Coordinates of C-alpha atoms in Angstrom, one line a residue:
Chain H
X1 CA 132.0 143.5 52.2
X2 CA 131.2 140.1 50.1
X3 CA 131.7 136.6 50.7
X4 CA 134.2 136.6 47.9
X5 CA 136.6 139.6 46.4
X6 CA 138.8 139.3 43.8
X7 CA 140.8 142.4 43.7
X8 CA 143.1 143.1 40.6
X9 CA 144.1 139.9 39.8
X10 CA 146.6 138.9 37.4
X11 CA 148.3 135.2 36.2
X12 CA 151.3 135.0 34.6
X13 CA 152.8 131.7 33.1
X14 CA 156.2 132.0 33.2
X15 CA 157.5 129.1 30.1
X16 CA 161.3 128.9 29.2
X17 CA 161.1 131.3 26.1
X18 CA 156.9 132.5 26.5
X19 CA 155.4 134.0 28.9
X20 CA 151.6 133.6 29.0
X21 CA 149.4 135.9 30.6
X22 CA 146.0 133.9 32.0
X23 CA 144.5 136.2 33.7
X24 CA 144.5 140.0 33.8
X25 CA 143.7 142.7 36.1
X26 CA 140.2 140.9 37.3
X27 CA 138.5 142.6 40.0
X28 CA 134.9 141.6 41.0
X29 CA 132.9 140.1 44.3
X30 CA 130.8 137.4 44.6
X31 CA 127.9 137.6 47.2
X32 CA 126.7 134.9 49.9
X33 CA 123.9 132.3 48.2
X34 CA 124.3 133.9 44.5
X35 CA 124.5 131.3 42.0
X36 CA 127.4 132.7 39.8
X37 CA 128.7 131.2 36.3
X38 CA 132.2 131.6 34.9
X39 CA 131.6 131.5 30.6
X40 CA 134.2 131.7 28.1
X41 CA 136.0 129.6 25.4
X42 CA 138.3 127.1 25.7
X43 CA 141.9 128.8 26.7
X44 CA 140.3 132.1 27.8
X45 CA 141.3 131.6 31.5
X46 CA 138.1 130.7 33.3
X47 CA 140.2 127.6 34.9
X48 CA 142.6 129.3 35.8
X49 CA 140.3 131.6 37.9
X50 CA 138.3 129.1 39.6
X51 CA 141.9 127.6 40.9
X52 CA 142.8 130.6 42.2
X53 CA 139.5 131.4 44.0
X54 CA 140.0 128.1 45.4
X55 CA 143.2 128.4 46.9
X56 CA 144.8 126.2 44.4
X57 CA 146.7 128.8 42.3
X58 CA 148.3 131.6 43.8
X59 CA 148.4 134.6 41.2
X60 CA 151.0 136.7 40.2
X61 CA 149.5 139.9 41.5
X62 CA 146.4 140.9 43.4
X63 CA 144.3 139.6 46.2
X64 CA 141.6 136.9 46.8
X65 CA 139.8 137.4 49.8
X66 CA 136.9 134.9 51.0
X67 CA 134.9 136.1 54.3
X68 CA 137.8 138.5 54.6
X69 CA 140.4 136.3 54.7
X70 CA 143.4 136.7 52.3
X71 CA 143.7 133.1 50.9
X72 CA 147.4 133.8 49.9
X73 CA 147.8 135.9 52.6
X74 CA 147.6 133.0 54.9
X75 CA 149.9 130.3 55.9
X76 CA 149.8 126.9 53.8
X77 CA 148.4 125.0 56.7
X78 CA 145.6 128.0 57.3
X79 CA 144.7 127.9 53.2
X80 CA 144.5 123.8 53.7
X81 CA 141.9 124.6 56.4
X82 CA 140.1 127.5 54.5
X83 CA 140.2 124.7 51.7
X84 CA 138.5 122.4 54.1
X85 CA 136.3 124.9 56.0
X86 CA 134.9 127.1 53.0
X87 CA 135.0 125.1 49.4
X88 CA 133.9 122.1 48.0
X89 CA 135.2 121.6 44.8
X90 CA 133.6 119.7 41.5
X91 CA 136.3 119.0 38.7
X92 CA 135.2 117.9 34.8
X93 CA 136.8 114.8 35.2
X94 CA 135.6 113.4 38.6
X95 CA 138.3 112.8 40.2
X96 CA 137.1 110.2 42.1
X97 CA 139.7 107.0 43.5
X98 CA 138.9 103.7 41.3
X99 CA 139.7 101.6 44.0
X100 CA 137.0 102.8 46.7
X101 CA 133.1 102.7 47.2
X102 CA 131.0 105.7 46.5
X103 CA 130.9 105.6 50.8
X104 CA 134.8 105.9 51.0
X105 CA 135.1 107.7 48.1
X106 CA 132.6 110.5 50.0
X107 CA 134.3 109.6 53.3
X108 CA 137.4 110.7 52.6
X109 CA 137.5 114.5 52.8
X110 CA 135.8 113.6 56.1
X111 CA 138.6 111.2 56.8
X112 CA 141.5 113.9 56.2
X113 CA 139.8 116.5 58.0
X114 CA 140.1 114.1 60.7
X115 CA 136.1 113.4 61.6
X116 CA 135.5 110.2 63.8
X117 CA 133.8 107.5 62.3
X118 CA 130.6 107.4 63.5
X119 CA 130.1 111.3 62.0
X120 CA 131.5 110.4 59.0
X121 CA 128.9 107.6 58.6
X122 CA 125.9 109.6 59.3
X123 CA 127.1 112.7 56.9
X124 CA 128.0 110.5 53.8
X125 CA 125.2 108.7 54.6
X126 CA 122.8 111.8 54.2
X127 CA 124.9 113.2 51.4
X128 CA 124.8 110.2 49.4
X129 CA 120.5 110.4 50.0
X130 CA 120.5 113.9 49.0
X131 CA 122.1 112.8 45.2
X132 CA 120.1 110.1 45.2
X133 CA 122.6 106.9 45.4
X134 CA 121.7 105.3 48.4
X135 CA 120.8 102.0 46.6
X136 CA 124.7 102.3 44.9
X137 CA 126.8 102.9 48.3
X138 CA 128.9 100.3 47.9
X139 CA 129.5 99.9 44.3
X140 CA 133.0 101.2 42.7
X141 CA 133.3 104.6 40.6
X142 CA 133.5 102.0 37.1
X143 CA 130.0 100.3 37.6
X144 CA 128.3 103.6 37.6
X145 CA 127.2 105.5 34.5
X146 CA 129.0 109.1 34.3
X147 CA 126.0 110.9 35.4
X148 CA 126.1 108.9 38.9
X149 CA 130.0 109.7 39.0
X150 CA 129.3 112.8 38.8
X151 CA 126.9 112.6 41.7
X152 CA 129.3 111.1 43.9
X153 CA 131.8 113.7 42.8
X154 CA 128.8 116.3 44.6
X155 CA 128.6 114.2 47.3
X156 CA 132.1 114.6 48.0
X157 CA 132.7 118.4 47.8
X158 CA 129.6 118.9 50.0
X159 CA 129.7 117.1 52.7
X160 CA 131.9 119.1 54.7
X161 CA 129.0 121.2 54.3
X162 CA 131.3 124.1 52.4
X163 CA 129.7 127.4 52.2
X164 CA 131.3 127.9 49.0
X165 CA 130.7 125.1 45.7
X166 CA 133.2 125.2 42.8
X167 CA 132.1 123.6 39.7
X168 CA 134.5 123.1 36.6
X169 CA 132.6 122.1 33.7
X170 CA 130.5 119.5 35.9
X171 CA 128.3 118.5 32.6
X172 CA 131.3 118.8 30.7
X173 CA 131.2 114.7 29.7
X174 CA 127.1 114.1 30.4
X175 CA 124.4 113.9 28.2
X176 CA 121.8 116.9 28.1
X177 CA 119.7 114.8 29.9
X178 CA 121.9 113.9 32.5
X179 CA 123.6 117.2 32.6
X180 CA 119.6 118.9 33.2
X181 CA 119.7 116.6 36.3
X182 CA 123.2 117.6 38.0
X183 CA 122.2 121.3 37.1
X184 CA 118.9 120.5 38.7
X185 CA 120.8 119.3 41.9
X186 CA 123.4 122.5 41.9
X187 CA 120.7 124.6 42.1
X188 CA 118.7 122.7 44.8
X189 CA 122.2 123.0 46.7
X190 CA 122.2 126.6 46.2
X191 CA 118.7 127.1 47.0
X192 CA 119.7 125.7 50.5
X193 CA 122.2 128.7 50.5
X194 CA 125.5 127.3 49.3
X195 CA 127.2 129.4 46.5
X196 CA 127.9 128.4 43.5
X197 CA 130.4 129.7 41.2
X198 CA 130.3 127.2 37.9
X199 CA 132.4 127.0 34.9
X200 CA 131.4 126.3 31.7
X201 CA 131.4 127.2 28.2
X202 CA 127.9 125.7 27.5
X203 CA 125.4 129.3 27.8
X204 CA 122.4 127.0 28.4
X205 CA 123.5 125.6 31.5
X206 CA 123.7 128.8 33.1
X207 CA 120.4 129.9 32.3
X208 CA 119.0 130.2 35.9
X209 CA 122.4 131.4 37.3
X210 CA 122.2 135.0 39.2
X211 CA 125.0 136.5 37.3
X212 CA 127.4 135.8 34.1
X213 CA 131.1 136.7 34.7
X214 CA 132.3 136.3 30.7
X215 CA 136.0 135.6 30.3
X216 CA 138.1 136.3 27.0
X217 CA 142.1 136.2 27.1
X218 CA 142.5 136.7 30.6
X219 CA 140.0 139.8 30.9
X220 CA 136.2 140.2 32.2
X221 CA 134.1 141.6 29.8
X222 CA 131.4 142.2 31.3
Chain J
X1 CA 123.6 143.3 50.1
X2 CA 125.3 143.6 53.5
X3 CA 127.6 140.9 54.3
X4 CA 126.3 138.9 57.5
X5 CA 130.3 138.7 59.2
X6 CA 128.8 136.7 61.8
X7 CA 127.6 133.4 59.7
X8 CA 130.5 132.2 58.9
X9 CA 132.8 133.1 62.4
X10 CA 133.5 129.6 63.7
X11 CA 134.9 128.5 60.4
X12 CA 137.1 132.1 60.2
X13 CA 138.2 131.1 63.5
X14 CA 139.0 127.5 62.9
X15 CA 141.0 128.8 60.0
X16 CA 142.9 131.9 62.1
X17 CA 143.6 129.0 65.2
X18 CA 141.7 131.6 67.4
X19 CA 141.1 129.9 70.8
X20 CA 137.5 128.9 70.3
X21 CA 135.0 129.9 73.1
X22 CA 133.6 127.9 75.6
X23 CA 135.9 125.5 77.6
X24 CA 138.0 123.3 75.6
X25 CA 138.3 119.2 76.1
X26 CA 142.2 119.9 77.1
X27 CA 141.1 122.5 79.6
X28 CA 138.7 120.3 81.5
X29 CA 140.9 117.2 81.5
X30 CA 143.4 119.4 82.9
X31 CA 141.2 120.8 85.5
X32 CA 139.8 117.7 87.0
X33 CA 143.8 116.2 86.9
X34 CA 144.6 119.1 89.3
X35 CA 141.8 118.9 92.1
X36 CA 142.6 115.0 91.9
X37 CA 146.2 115.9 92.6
X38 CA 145.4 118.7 94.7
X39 CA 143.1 116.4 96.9
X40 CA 144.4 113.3 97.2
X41 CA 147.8 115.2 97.7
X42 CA 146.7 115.7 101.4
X43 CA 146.6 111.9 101.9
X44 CA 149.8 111.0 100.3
X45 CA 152.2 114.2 100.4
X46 CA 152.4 113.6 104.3
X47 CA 153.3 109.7 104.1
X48 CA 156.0 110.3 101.3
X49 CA 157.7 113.4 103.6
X50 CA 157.6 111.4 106.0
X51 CA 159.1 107.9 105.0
X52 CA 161.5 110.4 102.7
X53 CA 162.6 111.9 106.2
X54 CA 163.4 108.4 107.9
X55 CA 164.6 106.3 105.0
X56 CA 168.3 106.1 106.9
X57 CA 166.7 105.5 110.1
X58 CA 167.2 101.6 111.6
X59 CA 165.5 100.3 114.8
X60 CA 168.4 98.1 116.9
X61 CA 166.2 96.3 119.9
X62 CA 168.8 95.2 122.7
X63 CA 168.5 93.4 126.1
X64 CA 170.9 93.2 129.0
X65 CA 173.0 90.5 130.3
X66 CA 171.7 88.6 133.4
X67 CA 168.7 90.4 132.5
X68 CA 168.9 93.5 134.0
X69 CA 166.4 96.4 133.9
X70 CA 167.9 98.9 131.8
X71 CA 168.7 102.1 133.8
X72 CA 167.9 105.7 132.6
X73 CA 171.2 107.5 132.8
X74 CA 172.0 105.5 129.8
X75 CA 169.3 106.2 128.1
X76 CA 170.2 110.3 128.5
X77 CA 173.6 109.9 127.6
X78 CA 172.8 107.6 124.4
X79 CA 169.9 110.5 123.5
X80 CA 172.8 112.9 123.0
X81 CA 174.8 111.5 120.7
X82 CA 174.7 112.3 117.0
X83 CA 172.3 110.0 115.0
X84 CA 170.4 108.9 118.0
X85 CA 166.9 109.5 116.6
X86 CA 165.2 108.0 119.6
X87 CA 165.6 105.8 122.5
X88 CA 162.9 104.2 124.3
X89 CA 162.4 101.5 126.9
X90 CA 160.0 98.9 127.2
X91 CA 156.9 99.2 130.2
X92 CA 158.9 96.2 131.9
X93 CA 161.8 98.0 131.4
X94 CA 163.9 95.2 130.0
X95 CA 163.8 95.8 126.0
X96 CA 165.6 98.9 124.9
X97 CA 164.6 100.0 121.6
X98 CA 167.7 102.5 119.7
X99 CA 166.6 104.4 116.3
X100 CA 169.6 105.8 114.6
X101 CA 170.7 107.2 111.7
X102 CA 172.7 104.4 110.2
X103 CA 174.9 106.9 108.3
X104 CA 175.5 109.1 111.4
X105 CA 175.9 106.3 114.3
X106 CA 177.3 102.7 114.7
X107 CA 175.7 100.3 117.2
X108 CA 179.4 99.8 118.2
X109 CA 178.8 103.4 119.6
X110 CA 176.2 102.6 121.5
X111 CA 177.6 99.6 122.6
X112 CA 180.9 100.9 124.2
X113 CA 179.0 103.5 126.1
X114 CA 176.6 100.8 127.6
X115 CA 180.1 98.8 128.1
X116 CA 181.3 102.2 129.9
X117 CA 178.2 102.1 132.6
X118 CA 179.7 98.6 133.3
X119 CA 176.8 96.8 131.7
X120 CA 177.2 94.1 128.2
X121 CA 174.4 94.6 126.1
X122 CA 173.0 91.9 123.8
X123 CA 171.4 92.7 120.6
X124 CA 168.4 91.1 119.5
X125 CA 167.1 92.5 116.5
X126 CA 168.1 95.2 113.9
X127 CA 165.6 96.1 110.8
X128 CA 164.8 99.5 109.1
X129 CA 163.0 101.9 111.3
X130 CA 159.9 102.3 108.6
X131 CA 159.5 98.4 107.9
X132 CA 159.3 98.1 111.9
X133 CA 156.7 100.8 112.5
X134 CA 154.5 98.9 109.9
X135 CA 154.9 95.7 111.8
X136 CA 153.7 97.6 115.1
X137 CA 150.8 99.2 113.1
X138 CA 149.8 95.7 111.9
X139 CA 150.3 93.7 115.1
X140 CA 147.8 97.0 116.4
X141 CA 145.1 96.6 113.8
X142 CA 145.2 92.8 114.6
X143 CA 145.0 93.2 118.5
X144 CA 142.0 95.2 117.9
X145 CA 140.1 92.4 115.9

């Protein structure tokens, strides 16, 4: 038993004339605390997997099960929950609403989950210390360099405290610099025993990682 | 590596909707609502029975002409009628208190069988039975000051 399995996965892309195949047959299990890196060219499908281990993407055939649980097994209001309860996700892009603070912008998971406001205070308060913003609470995501944006893009998947930590291509936009410090901070995460499945297509960045999982057309290759 | 199924149960749970152990806000509340119902129930069941039980139930206080003593084969014969709750008279025998049903018995009723005896009764006073009996307890509570 591991804290993820992804049993004989496939995703199909059903166009109006094509049909694209994603991902095919993928079958592998991720274990509690391992730091675990997702590689592959642009295209290949590496995406596309770290939706569907996130309950984002349902695939056309297969099973994804997280601490046994069959993500598309259950309910959509029970995979919002497992959403809530197990992962924290980091996109590329941020993701991150213009119009709010980095403290509402963290708050607001908290916020949907429901969280009273006096808890939400003290865990985007501690959050927020932990990547090193507390001097830039209540400045908007535009008068923050990308490197900080990125930070309070961390903030925010983790402080529902998520065992599980998605990363899409989190240095993706940084300078090698910058990007040394998020990777620095993912790993201090993960040291602290939250698991962290990263995509990228930059080797370098994964050179700590406990394990490679190397995606070409849809298949593992390793 | 075994996988620890334990870690992670309260979050499985959350996600399943198991009932969660231990005793829940809801269940508390809902416990404490019952022994204040339960309890106080003795104190207010009894009163609400009761008034529910005499809420057609009028007092009619009457006096005799030439101010008679009131005698007490009329008293027995009004006791048997039908919606004649009670019938007292007062310790100078004077007053006669009547408590009816007012949906059962007519002071007209009463009033030809006093009429019968060869006596003319003269009412004084007529007000619901309950409303009365809290004047009496009042008058009681103020006598005792």
């Amino acid at each position: 038993m591991h804290l993820i399995e992804v049993n004989n996965i496939s995703k199909i892309y059903n166009g109006k004339r094509t049909k694209v195949t994603a991902i095919k047959h993928m079958d592998f299990h991720i274990d509690d605390g391992e730091f675990v890196g997702i590689m592959g060219q642009s295209g290949s499908g590496k995406s596309t997997l770290l939706s569907i281990i996130g309950g984002l993407n349902k695939p056309s055939d297969g099973e994804v099960l997280i601490d046994t649980l069959d993500v598309y097994g259950l309910s959509s209001e029970q995979r919002t929950d497992l959403r809530s309860e197990y992962i924290g996700i980091i996109f590329q892009s941020f993701q991150l609403i213009p119009y709010l603070t980095v403290d509402e912008n963290v708050k607001l998971p908290m916020a949907v989950a429901g969280i009273k406001e006096k808890k939400q205070k003290e865990m985007a308060d501690s959050v927020i210390e932990k990547v090193g913003l507390s001097d830039k609470k209540t400045m908007l995501p535009d008068q923050l360099s990308g490197g900080e944006q990125e930070r309070v893009a961390i903030a925010r998947a983790i402080v529902n405290n998520p065992p599980i930590l998605l990363a899409d291509e989190p240095t993706g936009n940084l300078d090698s610099q910058t990007s040394s410090e998020i990777m620095d901070l993912l790993h201090d995460l993960n040291k602290k025993g939250q698991t962290v499945i990263m995509v990228t297509h930059n080797e370098n960045m994964l050179k700590n990682a406990t394990r490679i999982i190397r995606v070409q057309d849809g298949l593992c290759v390793n | 590596m075994s996988y620890d199924l334990e870690k992670y149960r309260d979050k499985r749970e959350k996600v399943l909707g198991v009932k969660r152990r231990g005793l829940s806000f809801q269940l508390i509340v809902g416990v404490f609502a019952f022994l204040i119902i339960f309890s106080t129930g003795f104190i207010f069941i009894p009163d609400a029975v009761s008034h529910f039980r005499s809420r057609n139930l009028d007092d009619a206080i009457y006096k005799l002409e030439k101010t008679k003593p009131w005698e007490s084969r009329i008293v027995e014969s009004v006791k048997l009628e039908r919606g004649v709750k009670n019938v007292e008279i007062s310790a100078h025998g004077m007053r006669l208190t009547l408590t009816f049903n007012r949906e059962q018995y007519s002071l007209d009723q009463f009033e030809s069988i006093v009429k019968r005896e060869g006596f003319f009764p003269i009412l004084l006073n007529r007000m619901d039975h309950n409303r009365r009996m809290n004047i009496l307890d009042e008058e009681k509570e103020f006598e005792a000051l």
